[in-house]
Amino acid sequence: GDAELQRHFDERIAHDQRIEPRDWMPEGYRKTLVRQIAQHAHSEIIGMQPEGNWLTRAPSLRRKAILLAKVQDEAGHGLYLYSAAETLGVDRSELTEKLIDRRQKYSSIFNYPTLTFADIGVIGWLVDGAAICNQVPLCRSSFGPYARAMVRICKEESFHQRQGYELLMTMMRGTAEQREMVQEATDRWWWPSLMMFGPPDADSPNTQQSMAWRIKRHTNDELRQKFVDMTVPQAAALGVTLPDPELRWNAERGHHDFGEPDWSELKRVISGGGPCNEERLARRRAAHEDGQWVREAAAAHAAKQAAREEV
Ligand code: ACO
C-alpha cells in the first residue's frame, strides 16, 4: 500500500539513492520539483534577453562570437531543464503558458537592465558565479534527471563565468573610463546577485522540506555566504570594490560578514515590479506567438512522416 511505498521512498532518500521518473514519489515531492525545475528553465530562457541586448553591439568579432555562444548555451540549458520537468508528467508548452501568464516565476536577476558592455562581464562574473554556487550542489539533487542535467549545465556555466572575468580583466587593463565602467556595473549587480539565492532562511517557506527531500543540499543563506567568500578575493584580484561598507573578514567565523540585502526589493522584483519585468515577459510572449507557425509546421511535418511510415 501507500505506507509501504512511502517507506521505500524515504529509505532511498536516506541512503542517497536517486529517485527516477517511474519510481513512486509523494505528490508534494513531484510538485516541488516541477516548480523548481520549471522556474529554473524559465530563468535560462528569459536570461537570454539581457545579454542578447548586446549581441549587435559587441566591440569585436571575438567578443561577439563568445557572447553568441553563451546565449545559445542558455537556450540549451532551458531545453534540458524543460525535458527534465517533462519526465514528471508536465508538458513544456503548458509550462511556457504558465510563465507568460505570470503563474510561474523566473529568477529575479533577469529583471535588471544591461546598461553598458561591462555588464556582460559582470553578469558572467557575478551572476554566473552565483548560479554555479547554487547549481553545483544540485548535481547531487535526489531527482535523477534534474541532477544529471545539472552536470553538463555546470560545466558550461564555468565557461560563462570565466569569459566574464576575462572580459573584466581586459577592461581593467584599459583606460580609466573602462575601469570606471567595470566598477559602476559591479555596484549595480552586487546586491541583486546576492538576492538570486532567495529569501533568508527564516523567510524561505520551501527550504526545510526541500532539504529533507534532498532536492536542495544547502540553505539559501549557506550558499549566499559561500558566494561572498568566493567572490571577495576575485574582486581584489580584479581591482574593484564591492559596494558593501559592512563587508569584512570575520576570523572567528572563518567567513566574511556582509550587509543585509534589501529584501523588500527582492519581493518587489519577484512579484513583477522590477525595472524590466514588463519588458522581459512581453518579449517572451511575442517570441512565443511569433513561433506559433513553426510549431504548427513541425507538427504537420511529423504527422505526414508518420502517415508515410504507416503505408
Ligand atoms: N527570484 C525569483 N523567485 C525566487 C527567488 C529569486 N531570486 N528566490 C526565491 N524565489 C521564489 C521561490 O521560487 C519561491 O516561490 P514559490 O514557492 O512561490 O513558487 C519563493 O520565492 C520562496 O523562496 P524559497 O522558499 O527559498 O524557494 P526555494 O526553496 O525554491 O529556493 C531557489 C529558491 C534557491 C532559487 C531554488 O528554487 C533553486 O535553487 N532553484 C534552482 C536554481 C535556479 O532557478 N536558478 C535560476 C537562476 S540562475 C540561471 O539561470 C543562470
JSON list of N, CA and C in Angstrom, two decimals, residues 64-96:
[
{"chain": "A", "resi": 64, "resn": "LYS", "atom": "N", "xyz": [31.83, 39.09, -29.84]},
{"chain": "A", "resi": 64, "resn": "LYS", "atom": "CA", "xyz": [30.51, 38.75, -30.35]},
{"chain": "A", "resi": 64, "resn": "LYS", "atom": "C", "xyz": [30.34, 37.23, -30.42]},
{"chain": "A", "resi": 65, "resn": "ALA", "atom": "N", "xyz": [31.39, 36.53, -30.90]},
{"chain": "A", "resi": 65, "resn": "ALA", "atom": "CA", "xyz": [31.32, 35.08, -31.02]},
{"chain": "A", "resi": 65, "resn": "ALA", "atom": "C", "xyz": [31.15, 34.44, -29.64]},
{"chain": "A", "resi": 66, "resn": "ILE", "atom": "N", "xyz": [31.88, 34.96, -28.65]},
{"chain": "A", "resi": 66, "resn": "ILE", "atom": "CA", "xyz": [31.79, 34.41, -27.29]},
{"chain": "A", "resi": 66, "resn": "ILE", "atom": "C", "xyz": [30.38, 34.61, -26.75]},
{"chain": "A", "resi": 67, "resn": "LEU", "atom": "N", "xyz": [29.88, 35.83, -26.92]},
{"chain": "A", "resi": 67, "resn": "LEU", "atom": "CA", "xyz": [28.56, 36.15, -26.35]},
{"chain": "A", "resi": 67, "resn": "LEU", "atom": "C", "xyz": [27.46, 35.33, -27.02]},
{"chain": "A", "resi": 68, "resn": "LEU", "atom": "N", "xyz": [27.60, 35.17, -28.34]},
{"chain": "A", "resi": 68, "resn": "LEU", "atom": "CA", "xyz": [26.62, 34.38, -29.09]},
{"chain": "A", "resi": 68, "resn": "LEU", "atom": "C", "xyz": [26.60, 32.94, -28.58]},
{"chain": "A", "resi": 69, "resn": "ALA", "atom": "N", "xyz": [27.80, 32.39, -28.37]},
{"chain": "A", "resi": 69, "resn": "ALA", "atom": "CA", "xyz": [27.89, 31.00, -27.89]},
{"chain": "A", "resi": 69, "resn": "ALA", "atom": "C", "xyz": [27.24, 30.87, -26.52]},
{"chain": "A", "resi": 70, "resn": "LYS", "atom": "N", "xyz": [27.47, 31.86, -25.68]},
{"chain": "A", "resi": 70, "resn": "LYS", "atom": "CA", "xyz": [26.94, 31.81, -24.32]},
{"chain": "A", "resi": 70, "resn": "LYS", "atom": "C", "xyz": [25.42, 31.88, -24.32]},
{"chain": "A", "resi": 71, "resn": "VAL", "atom": "N", "xyz": [24.87, 32.78, -25.12]},
{"chain": "A", "resi": 71, "resn": "VAL", "atom": "CA", "xyz": [23.42, 32.93, -25.17]},
{"chain": "A", "resi": 71, "resn": "VAL", "atom": "C", "xyz": [22.79, 31.64, -25.74]},
{"chain": "A", "resi": 72, "resn": "GLN", "atom": "N", "xyz": [23.47, 31.04, -26.72]},
{"chain": "A", "resi": 72, "resn": "GLN", "atom": "CA", "xyz": [22.96, 29.76, -27.25]},
{"chain": "A", "resi": 72, "resn": "GLN", "atom": "C", "xyz": [23.01, 28.66, -26.19]},
{"chain": "A", "resi": 73, "resn": "ASP", "atom": "N", "xyz": [24.07, 28.65, -25.39]},
{"chain": "A", "resi": 73, "resn": "ASP", "atom": "CA", "xyz": [24.15, 27.66, -24.29]},
{"chain": "A", "resi": 73, "resn": "ASP", "atom": "C", "xyz": [22.94, 27.80, -23.38]},
{"chain": "A", "resi": 74, "resn": "GLU", "atom": "N", "xyz": [22.54, 29.04, -23.12]},
{"chain": "A", "resi": 74, "resn": "GLU", "atom": "CA", "xyz": [21.41, 29.27, -22.21]},
{"chain": "A", "resi": 74, "resn": "GLU", "atom": "C", "xyz": [20.12, 28.69, -22.78]},
{"chain": "A", "resi": 75, "resn": "ALA", "atom": "N", "xyz": [19.94, 28.84, -24.09]},
{"chain": "A", "resi": 75, "resn": "ALA", "atom": "CA", "xyz": [18.77, 28.20, -24.73]},
{"chain": "A", "resi": 75, "resn": "ALA", "atom": "C", "xyz": [18.84, 26.70, -24.50]},
{"chain": "A", "resi": 76, "resn": "GLY", "atom": "N", "xyz": [20.03, 26.13, -24.68]},
{"chain": "A", "resi": 76, "resn": "GLY", "atom": "CA", "xyz": [20.20, 24.68, -24.47]},
{"chain": "A", "resi": 76, "resn": "GLY", "atom": "C", "xyz": [19.88, 24.28, -23.04]},
{"chain": "A", "resi": 77, "resn": "HIS", "atom": "N", "xyz": [20.34, 25.07, -22.08]},
{"chain": "A", "resi": 77, "resn": "HIS", "atom": "CA", "xyz": [20.07, 24.75, -20.67]},
{"chain": "A", "resi": 77, "resn": "HIS", "atom": "C", "xyz": [18.56, 24.76, -20.41]},
{"chain": "A", "resi": 78, "resn": "GLY", "atom": "N", "xyz": [17.89, 25.76, -20.97]},
{"chain": "A", "resi": 78, "resn": "GLY", "atom": "CA", "xyz": [16.43, 25.83, -20.79]},
{"chain": "A", "resi": 78, "resn": "GLY", "atom": "C", "xyz": [15.79, 24.56, -21.34]},
{"chain": "A", "resi": 79, "resn": "LEU", "atom": "N", "xyz": [16.23, 24.13, -22.51]},
{"chain": "A", "resi": 79, "resn": "LEU", "atom": "CA", "xyz": [15.60, 22.95, -23.12]},
{"chain": "A", "resi": 79, "resn": "LEU", "atom": "C", "xyz": [15.88, 21.67, -22.33]},
{"chain": "A", "resi": 80, "resn": "TYR", "atom": "N", "xyz": [17.13, 21.50, -21.83]},
{"chain": "A", "resi": 80, "resn": "TYR", "atom": "CA", "xyz": [17.40, 20.33, -20.97]},
{"chain": "A", "resi": 80, "resn": "TYR", "atom": "C", "xyz": [16.46, 20.32, -19.79]},
{"chain": "A", "resi": 81, "resn": "LEU", "atom": "N", "xyz": [16.32, 21.51, -19.19]},
{"chain": "A", "resi": 81, "resn": "LEU", "atom": "CA", "xyz": [15.54, 21.59, -17.96]},
{"chain": "A", "resi": 81, "resn": "LEU", "atom": "C", "xyz": [14.05, 21.35, -18.22]},
{"chain": "A", "resi": 82, "resn": "TYR", "atom": "N", "xyz": [13.54, 21.86, -19.34]},
{"chain": "A", "resi": 82, "resn": "TYR", "atom": "CA", "xyz": [12.14, 21.54, -19.68]},
{"chain": "A", "resi": 82, "resn": "TYR", "atom": "C", "xyz": [11.99, 20.04, -19.86]},
{"chain": "A", "resi": 83, "resn": "SER", "atom": "N", "xyz": [12.99, 19.39, -20.48]},
{"chain": "A", "resi": 83, "resn": "SER", "atom": "CA", "xyz": [12.91, 17.94, -20.66]},
{"chain": "A", "resi": 83, "resn": "SER", "atom": "C", "xyz": [12.92, 17.23, -19.31]},
{"chain": "A", "resi": 84, "resn": "ALA", "atom": "N", "xyz": [13.75, 17.70, -18.38]},
{"chain": "A", "resi": 84, "resn": "ALA", "atom": "CA", "xyz": [13.77, 17.09, -17.05]},
{"chain": "A", "resi": 84, "resn": "ALA", "atom": "C", "xyz": [12.40, 17.25, -16.39]},
{"chain": "A", "resi": 85, "resn": "ALA", "atom": "N", "xyz": [11.79, 18.42, -16.55]},
{"chain": "A", "resi": 85, "resn": "ALA", "atom": "CA", "xyz": [10.45, 18.65, -15.97]},
{"chain": "A", "resi": 85, "resn": "ALA", "atom": "C", "xyz": [9.42, 17.72, -16.63]},
{"chain": "A", "resi": 86, "resn": "GLU", "atom": "N", "xyz": [9.58, 17.48, -17.92]},
{"chain": "A", "resi": 86, "resn": "GLU", "atom": "CA", "xyz": [8.61, 16.64, -18.64]},
{"chain": "A", "resi": 86, "resn": "GLU", "atom": "C", "xyz": [8.61, 15.20, -18.13]},
{"chain": "A", "resi": 87, "resn": "THR", "atom": "N", "xyz": [9.73, 14.75, -17.57]},
{"chain": "A", "resi": 87, "resn": "THR", "atom": "CA", "xyz": [9.74, 13.38, -17.01]},
{"chain": "A", "resi": 87, "resn": "THR", "atom": "C", "xyz": [8.82, 13.28, -15.80]},
{"chain": "A", "resi": 88, "resn": "LEU", "atom": "N", "xyz": [8.35, 14.42, -15.30]},
{"chain": "A", "resi": 88, "resn": "LEU", "atom": "CA", "xyz": [7.45, 14.42, -14.14]},
{"chain": "A", "resi": 88, "resn": "LEU", "atom": "C", "xyz": [5.98, 14.53, -14.57]},
{"chain": "A", "resi": 89, "resn": "GLY", "atom": "N", "xyz": [5.76, 14.42, -15.87]},
{"chain": "A", "resi": 89, "resn": "GLY", "atom": "CA", "xyz": [4.37, 14.37, -16.34]},
{"chain": "A", "resi": 89, "resn": "GLY", "atom": "C", "xyz": [3.77, 15.71, -16.70]},
{"chain": "A", "resi": 90, "resn": "VAL", "atom": "N", "xyz": [4.58, 16.74, -16.83]},
{"chain": "A", "resi": 90, "resn": "VAL", "atom": "CA", "xyz": [4.04, 18.02, -17.31]},
{"chain": "A", "resi": 90, "resn": "VAL", "atom": "C", "xyz": [4.55, 18.23, -18.74]},
{"chain": "A", "resi": 91, "resn": "ASP", "atom": "N", "xyz": [4.02, 19.25, -19.38]},
{"chain": "A", "resi": 91, "resn": "ASP", "atom": "CA", "xyz": [4.32, 19.48, -20.78]},
{"chain": "A", "resi": 91, "resn": "ASP", "atom": "C", "xyz": [4.98, 20.84, -20.93]},
{"chain": "A", "resi": 92, "resn": "ARG", "atom": "N", "xyz": [6.01, 20.90, -21.78]},
{"chain": "A", "resi": 92, "resn": "ARG", "atom": "CA", "xyz": [6.74, 22.16, -21.94]},
{"chain": "A", "resi": 92, "resn": "ARG", "atom": "C", "xyz": [5.83, 23.32, -22.35]},
{"chain": "A", "resi": 93, "resn": "SER", "atom": "N", "xyz": [4.87, 23.05, -23.25]},
{"chain": "A", "resi": 93, "resn": "SER", "atom": "CA", "xyz": [4.03, 24.16, -23.71]},
{"chain": "A", "resi": 93, "resn": "SER", "atom": "C", "xyz": [3.15, 24.67, -22.56]},
{"chain": "A", "resi": 94, "resn": "GLU", "atom": "N", "xyz": [2.76, 23.73, -21.70]},
{"chain": "A", "resi": 94, "resn": "GLU", "atom": "CA", "xyz": [1.95, 24.14, -20.54]},
{"chain": "A", "resi": 94, "resn": "GLU", "atom": "C", "xyz": [2.80, 25.02, -19.60]},
{"chain": "A", "resi": 95, "resn": "LEU", "atom": "N", "xyz": [4.07, 24.67, -19.44]},
{"chain": "A", "resi": 95, "resn": "LEU", "atom": "CA", "xyz": [4.95, 25.48, -18.57]},
{"chain": "A", "resi": 95, "resn": "LEU", "atom": "C", "xyz": [5.17, 26.86, -19.16]},
{"chain": "A", "resi": 96, "resn": "THR", "atom": "N", "xyz": [5.36, 26.91, -20.48]},
{"chain": "A", "resi": 96, "resn": "THR", "atom": "CA", "xyz": [5.56, 28.20, -21.14]},
{"chain": "A", "resi": 96, "resn": "THR", "atom": "C", "xyz": [4.32, 29.08, -20.99]}
]
